[in-house]
Amino acid sequence: MFPIGNDFYNDDVHGFTTSGTPQDVFPDWSNSFTLGLNAIRWCVDYTLSKGVKIDLITVYSNHDRDKLWYLSKCLELIYEGNENVTLDYQRIHFKFYEYGKCMLSFTHGDKAKTNDFHNIMASLQPEMWGRTKHRSMWLGHFHSSRQYKYLNHEDRRGVELHYMRAMSNPDTWHYSNGYVGIPKSCTAHIIDKEKGIIGNWIETF
């Protein structure tokens, strides 16, 4: 499972997010979109070259809701007819998947409060909640407003929350607000159908 989005782009051609926060964008909006599409496509093609199926999950965010839809449509056309690639780009805030005894959820995390996520999972998917034992949610929003965090994950009444770090350099806005000093990294989680998360692979840039 490969989540894409979580502030991958910025929407506005004038240097603002979807929510209106000023951001530096380099290169310009058209070239950055193309570079982003090529980067995701490289990841998918590499995965397929290893004989592995891949599920792409679009996680819409407050920086780039519109561009993420365009990105997803491009990917849908590129891999149309490829049975080894699935793409979930529904424009909903919470996405849920059942894998053995595991309940996996993805959201950006800019709307609901952290203390409510376990209740949201149980309320929106009560049957899946009841069938599963290991429940995890992945969020991306705090890669900026929690760049000072010492917290990589936390347990919330039956749900383990994972905050994904950013892989980009801080722009002027983040730098001036002190969101600096945290390593850029990407994490892959190894999930067992019966035991839940059994390992992590962290790549730091």
mmCIF file of C-alpha atoms in Angstrom, residues 6-7 19 60-63 65 93 107-113 117 139-142:
data_model
loop_
_atom_site.group_PDB
_atom_site.id
_atom_site.type_symbol
_atom_site.label_atom_id
_atom_site.label_comp_id
_atom_site.label_asym_id
_atom_site.label_seq_id
_atom_site.Cartn_x
_atom_site.Cartn_y
_atom_site.Cartn_z
ATOM 1 C CA ASN A 6 -0.339 14.563 2.264
ATOM 2 C CA ASP A 7 0.825 17.978 1.017
ATOM 3 C CA SER A 19 -6.006 26.789 2.627
ATOM 4 C CA TYR A 60 -6.190 14.584 0.175
ATOM 5 C CA SER A 61 -4.654 17.410 2.152
ATOM 6 C CA ASN A 62 -4.952 21.101 2.879
ATOM 7 C CA HIS A 63 -2.079 22.106 0.584
ATOM 8 C CA ARG A 65 -6.553 18.920 -2.852
ATOM 9 C CA HIS A 93 -11.274 12.367 4.473
ATOM 10 C CA THR A 107 -6.222 10.589 6.635
ATOM 11 C CA HIS A 108 -4.324 13.859 6.432
ATOM 12 C CA GLY A 109 -5.160 14.895 9.990
ATOM 13 C CA ASP A 110 -5.904 18.584 9.479
ATOM 14 C CA LYS A 111 -9.593 18.361 10.418
ATOM 15 C CA ALA A 112 -10.393 16.095 13.356
ATOM 16 C CA LYS A 113 -8.651 16.221 16.722
ATOM 17 C CA PHE A 117 -9.394 9.374 15.730
ATOM 18 C CA LEU A 139 -1.414 10.949 9.152
ATOM 19 C CA GLY A 140 0.649 13.582 7.397
ATOM 20 C CA HIS A 141 -0.520 17.021 8.520
ATOM 21 C CA PHE A 142 1.825 17.391 11.478
#
